[in-house]
Amino acid sequence: MSNGDCFIVLPENCASGSLIVGRNAEDADGQLLGMSTEICYYDPDEVLTGKTDGGAKVETASDTFRVILQKPKLGLWGGDFGANDQGLAVGLTWSSGDAEAKDSDSLLATDLVRLALALCSTAEAAVERLGLMVSSYSQDSFKFNFIVCDSSSGWLVSCSGKLWAAEKVEAPFLRVPSGGLTVGSKIAKSTESLNVDDNFASSQDAEAQAPPEEWCGPKPLADKSYTHYNMFETLRAASRGSSSRGANVSVLNLKSISCHWFTATPNAAESVFKPFVFAPNPKISPLTQVQPEAELTLLHKLHNQKKPAALEHLRSLERSCVDELNNYFSLQDHPSEELDELLKDCVEAEVKFYR
C-alpha cells in the first residue's frame, strides 16, 4: 500500500490563517512503481456506494459530503489521501499487515480514509470516527497511521489491531515520516481500555515507531508567511526520486476557499501541482483516471515521455495559477461555477505540453 511522508503547518505560521498539509506518496517496497495514481471525485449520493477494499459492509448515513480522493492504484474503493467539502483532509502515512486482507470482512486503511471524509465534517469528529471503525473492523495484524486536519487543528492517529490512539499536533509545524506509528505518550483520545500513560507506538511494536526526520525545503517562520507554494517546494525537496509517487497539498481555511492541489504524476520534483476546489458542479479530467484496457492514466503516460523543457514551462504556469487563484480567493468567499472545471482545465493544459 502507498505510504506517505507528510508535513503539517498550523495556522499561526501560514498566510491568510490557513492550515496547510502536504503529502508525498512513497513506495518503499517497490510494489506500486510504474502504477498510476488516480484522482476521483464523489458526490454525496455516490461516496458510499460500492464494495470496500476490506469487504466490510459500508454503513449508510443520511448526511454525507462531497469528496476528492487520491487512489494509489487501480481498482481500489478507498484512497490514501483526500479532502471533503467541509474543509477536512485525511491522509495515510503508513500501513502494515493489510496488503493481503482484501475481502476479509474488515476495513483497510484506504477504506478508512474514504469513510472518514464521507461522514465527518471536522478533524476531531474524523479522529473519533476512525477510532470507532478501527475498534469494529480492524484485524490483529493491521497497523495504520493517519494524519487528520481541518482549518484549525491537525491530529495524528495510530492504530494497532483494534486499539488506537490520537495526538493533537501542538508544534507550529511538523514532519510526519512514513516509517511507522507516530503517536507516543501525548495521547489526547484513544481506545477506552488503553493505558494512556504508556507510549502507544512502543507498547504496540518497538520497531514500528516512526523515526523523527528534519523539515525539508522552506522552513515555516512565526511571521505568518508560509504558503502552499512553499509547501510545493517542501515536497519537492523531500522527494525520494524513483520511489516517490503522487503528491498533494491541501490549504484549509474556515473563512476563505479551501483548495486542494494534486500532481497526479510521480515524483513532485519532476511534476507540477494542479488545483481543485469544491465548486458548485466540479468536473475532473478523465486523464487522471485509468481507462478500460489501459494500465496508466494518460496524464501519467505522457508525463513519462516529457521533454526537459516542458517542466520549465509548466512550472511557470503553476506559479501563474497560484497567483491567479490567490487573487480570486482574496475577492471571493465561495467558489462560483467558473471554477467547476479548474482541475480539468489544468490537467488538459499540462498534457498539451507533453504531446
XYZ file of C-alpha atoms in Angstrom:
355
model
C 0.000 0.000 0.000
C 1.089 3.584 -0.533
C 2.725 5.203 2.492
C 3.176 8.948 2.766
C 5.729 11.427 4.067
C 3.576 14.258 5.467
C 4.073 17.866 6.526
C 1.668 19.944 8.631
C 1.878 23.712 9.188
C -0.590 25.173 11.686
C -2.404 28.491 11.044
C -0.111 30.609 13.236
C 2.656 30.111 10.675
C 0.579 30.332 7.487
C -0.503 33.182 5.273
C -4.230 34.005 5.426
C -4.635 31.963 8.602
C -4.851 28.684 6.700
C -3.687 25.278 7.849
C -1.515 23.696 5.157
C -0.857 19.977 4.877
C 1.316 18.274 2.274
C 1.951 14.636 1.442
C 4.450 12.782 -0.737
C 3.221 9.279 -1.520
C 6.083 6.798 -1.249
C 6.533 3.235 -2.414
C 9.429 1.968 -0.346
C 8.971 -1.717 -1.257
C 8.603 -1.155 -4.996
C 5.220 -2.861 -5.329
C 3.493 0.188 -6.819
C 6.263 1.551 -9.021
C 5.005 2.201 -12.522
C 1.366 2.224 -11.419
C -0.756 5.332 -11.828
C -2.235 7.425 -9.080
C -5.907 8.137 -9.796
C -7.886 11.222 -8.762
C -11.617 10.633 -8.272
C -14.485 12.913 -7.276
C -17.656 11.751 -5.486
C -20.957 13.490 -4.883
C -22.743 12.783 -1.567
C -25.120 10.260 -3.140
C -22.279 8.112 -4.513
C -19.483 8.447 -1.976
C -20.614 5.366 -0.002
C -21.632 3.192 -2.948
C -19.652 0.111 -3.924
C -17.691 -2.503 -2.011
C -14.923 -1.579 0.413
C -11.407 -2.884 -0.166
C -11.575 -4.934 3.034
C -15.035 -6.277 2.248
C -16.865 -4.957 5.315
C -20.300 -3.570 4.568
C -20.409 0.210 4.391
C -22.739 1.844 6.863
C -25.495 4.011 5.472
C -25.775 7.636 6.502
C -28.238 10.421 5.834
C -25.557 13.114 5.832
C -22.556 12.582 3.591
C -20.152 15.010 1.973
C -18.531 15.601 -1.379
C -15.072 14.048 -1.575
C -11.988 14.383 -3.770
C -9.888 11.237 -3.355
C -6.463 10.078 -4.473
C -6.158 6.339 -5.095
C -2.678 4.778 -5.075
C -3.555 2.116 -7.640
C -6.267 0.931 -9.990
C -9.220 -0.978 -8.580
C -9.323 0.419 -5.055
C -12.532 1.615 -3.411
C -10.702 3.788 -0.911
C -7.721 6.089 -1.174
C -4.538 7.203 0.548
C -5.322 10.929 0.692
C -8.341 13.108 0.177
C -10.463 16.026 1.285
C -14.133 16.896 1.563
C -16.234 19.993 1.044
C -16.234 20.728 4.787
C -12.531 21.577 4.781
C -11.378 18.231 6.181
C -8.303 16.400 4.862
C -7.280 12.840 5.775
C -4.125 11.044 4.691
C -2.487 7.684 5.252
C 1.133 7.911 6.362
C 1.843 4.218 6.972
C 0.107 0.861 6.861
C 1.220 -2.678 7.563
C -0.473 -6.056 7.649
C -3.439 -5.315 5.405
C -1.927 -5.936 1.967
C -3.376 -9.456 1.761
C -6.596 -8.709 3.643
C -8.841 -7.774 0.720
C -12.390 -9.138 1.090
C -11.740 -10.205 4.693
C -14.854 -8.555 6.187
C -12.648 -5.776 7.527
C -11.845 -2.180 6.660
C -8.423 -1.457 5.205
C -6.535 1.793 5.681
C -7.722 3.047 2.280
C -11.349 2.365 3.232
C -10.945 4.344 6.442
C -9.677 7.410 4.575
C -12.694 7.498 2.260
C -15.214 6.773 5.009
C -13.853 9.442 7.351
C -14.105 12.020 4.576
C -17.586 10.905 3.562
C -19.005 11.001 7.086
C -17.170 13.708 9.060
C -17.100 17.499 8.953
C -14.288 18.230 11.433
C -10.909 16.767 12.303
C -11.967 15.857 15.833
C -15.068 14.049 14.566
C -12.947 12.198 11.999
C -10.482 11.081 14.678
C -13.299 9.621 16.752
C -14.923 8.012 13.704
C -11.618 6.431 12.686
C -11.236 5.065 16.200
C -14.741 3.614 16.175
C -14.207 1.932 12.804
C -10.818 0.538 13.830
C -12.335 -0.897 17.018
C -15.067 -2.592 14.994
C -13.454 -3.593 11.700
C -9.687 -3.873 12.098
C -7.711 -7.111 12.449
C -4.941 -8.018 14.880
C -2.274 -7.852 12.166
C -3.217 -4.347 10.976
C -1.140 -1.289 11.838
C -2.110 2.112 10.414
C -1.051 5.719 10.848
C -3.073 8.710 9.642
C -2.971 12.483 9.621
C -6.297 14.283 10.049
C -6.581 18.049 9.553
C -9.145 20.803 9.278
C -8.729 24.571 9.183
C -7.920 24.848 12.890
C -6.227 21.624 14.012
C -4.090 18.699 12.994
C -4.139 15.212 14.505
C -2.026 12.068 14.329
C -3.894 8.772 14.642
C -2.060 5.483 15.221
C -3.857 2.138 15.108
C -2.702 -1.348 16.062
C -5.209 -4.161 15.714
C -8.392 -2.860 17.309
C -6.530 -0.372 19.513
C -5.975 3.254 18.570
C -4.572 6.465 19.991
C -4.606 10.049 18.753
C -2.350 13.022 19.419
C -3.268 16.618 18.683
C -0.496 18.461 16.866
C 0.824 21.243 19.098
C 4.066 22.145 17.302
C 3.678 25.064 14.846
C 4.915 22.763 12.091
C 5.620 19.062 11.955
C 7.021 16.457 9.607
C 5.293 13.080 9.930
C 7.551 10.390 8.422
C 6.139 7.345 6.686
C 8.087 4.734 8.629
C 5.559 3.609 11.234
C 3.321 4.588 14.140
C 3.766 8.152 15.387
C 1.596 8.547 18.490
C 3.732 8.096 21.583
C 2.839 9.289 25.072
C 0.991 12.528 24.196
C -2.381 10.821 23.890
C -5.461 13.055 23.690
C -8.004 10.437 22.544
C -7.833 6.656 22.470
C -9.490 3.294 22.888
C -11.273 3.364 26.263
C -9.296 0.428 27.669
C -5.910 1.874 26.704
C -3.387 2.854 29.371
C -2.680 6.422 28.263
C 0.448 6.570 30.425
C 2.166 4.157 28.040
C 3.936 5.118 24.841
C 1.440 3.798 22.299
C 3.859 3.151 19.432
C 6.447 1.449 21.633
C 3.892 -0.634 23.511
C 2.439 -1.989 20.270
C 5.674 -2.676 18.441
C 9.027 -1.240 19.430
C 10.204 -1.363 15.823
C 7.088 0.266 14.410
C 7.615 3.752 15.793
C 8.479 6.175 13.026
C 11.915 7.798 13.423
C 11.890 11.616 13.532
C 13.039 13.452 10.415
C 14.021 17.049 9.753
C 11.892 19.519 7.813
C 12.725 19.909 4.121
C 12.681 22.976 1.903
C 11.407 26.387 3.072
C 11.010 26.328 6.847
C 7.880 27.932 8.339
C 8.559 31.073 10.344
C 6.484 32.703 13.059
C 5.545 35.595 10.762
C 2.502 34.042 9.048
C 4.316 33.949 5.720
C 4.257 30.245 4.837
C 2.192 29.497 1.717
C 1.105 26.491 -0.280
C 3.765 27.349 -2.852
C 6.319 26.919 -0.065
C 4.744 23.520 0.599
C 5.192 22.603 -3.070
C 8.907 23.296 -2.628
C 8.990 21.374 0.653
C 7.538 18.297 -1.042
C 9.935 18.624 -3.957
C 12.886 18.860 -1.582
C 11.641 15.803 0.338
C 11.007 13.727 -2.781
C 12.929 10.463 -2.915
C 13.230 10.165 -6.654
C 12.133 6.893 -8.191
C 10.194 5.746 -5.098
C 8.106 8.931 -4.901
C 4.624 8.867 -6.362
C 1.819 11.447 -6.412
C 1.996 14.486 -4.134
C -0.800 16.548 -2.571
C -1.235 19.856 -0.792
C -4.416 20.959 0.971
C -4.911 24.564 2.038
C -7.686 24.538 4.645
C -9.317 27.840 5.523
C -12.505 28.385 7.503
C -13.037 31.974 6.318
C -11.990 31.578 2.699
C -11.989 28.924 -0.022
C -10.100 25.723 0.730
C -8.037 24.467 -2.187
C -6.502 21.049 -2.856
C -3.538 20.544 -5.162
C -2.564 17.265 -6.850
C 0.338 16.302 -9.075
C -1.342 13.021 -10.167
C 2.082 12.076 -11.566
C 5.179 10.563 -9.926
C 7.871 12.496 -8.072
C 6.984 16.034 -7.015
C 10.452 17.185 -8.086
C 9.515 16.395 -11.690
C 5.823 17.301 -11.546
C 3.507 20.273 -11.239
C 0.581 20.777 -8.878
C -2.945 21.250 -10.218
C -5.744 22.810 -8.111
C -9.198 21.565 -7.191
C -11.922 23.399 -5.275
C -15.405 22.273 -4.320
C -17.193 24.482 -6.830
C -20.955 24.038 -7.397
C -20.536 21.271 -10.015
C -16.887 20.239 -10.168
C -15.619 18.134 -13.047
C -12.258 16.421 -13.090
C -10.430 15.232 -16.151
C -10.691 11.597 -17.302
C -6.959 11.953 -17.958
C -6.404 11.406 -14.203
C -8.220 8.061 -14.267
C -7.150 4.751 -15.800
C -9.395 3.987 -18.747
C -10.587 0.484 -19.772
C -7.865 -1.668 -21.349
C -5.178 0.769 -20.137
C -2.560 0.349 -17.403
C -1.747 4.024 -16.808
C -3.658 7.276 -16.788
C -3.000 9.218 -19.970
C -1.540 12.031 -17.855
C 0.955 9.608 -16.277
C 1.834 8.027 -19.619
C 2.548 11.353 -21.306
C 4.373 12.663 -18.229
C 6.792 9.742 -18.572
C 7.598 10.938 -22.093
C 8.043 14.613 -21.238
C 10.909 16.666 -22.591
C 13.090 18.626 -20.120
C 11.924 21.978 -21.474
C 8.284 21.117 -20.755
C 8.790 21.117 -16.994
C 10.257 24.621 -17.016
C 7.254 25.976 -18.916
C 4.819 24.094 -16.686
C 6.412 25.455 -13.513
C 5.833 28.944 -14.873
C 2.169 28.090 -15.475
C 1.920 26.615 -11.980
C 3.212 29.867 -10.478
C 0.739 31.888 -12.551
C -2.095 29.611 -11.455
C -1.148 30.109 -7.797
C -1.118 33.886 -8.215
C -4.432 33.993 -10.073
C -6.184 31.822 -7.500
C -4.746 33.843 -4.623
C -6.260 36.930 -6.201
C -9.603 35.173 -6.749
C -9.725 33.909 -3.159
C -8.968 37.393 -1.832
C -12.079 38.690 -3.583
C -14.497 35.754 -3.217
C -15.746 33.846 -0.172
C -17.206 30.947 -2.165
C -16.208 29.330 -5.459
C -18.503 30.034 -8.386
C -19.342 27.965 -11.455
C -16.320 29.385 -13.257
C -14.154 27.074 -11.117
C -16.168 23.928 -11.903
C -13.556 22.714 -14.388
C -10.467 24.140 -12.695
C -8.645 20.821 -12.223
C -9.797 19.542 -15.610
C -8.506 22.636 -17.407
C -5.133 22.498 -15.657
C -4.635 18.799 -16.393
C -5.510 19.255 -20.046
C -3.202 22.271 -20.321
C -0.368 20.154 -18.906
C -0.997 17.350 -21.375
C -0.665 19.765 -24.297
C 2.956 20.388 -23.284
C 3.695 16.661 -23.445
C 2.195 15.892 -26.846
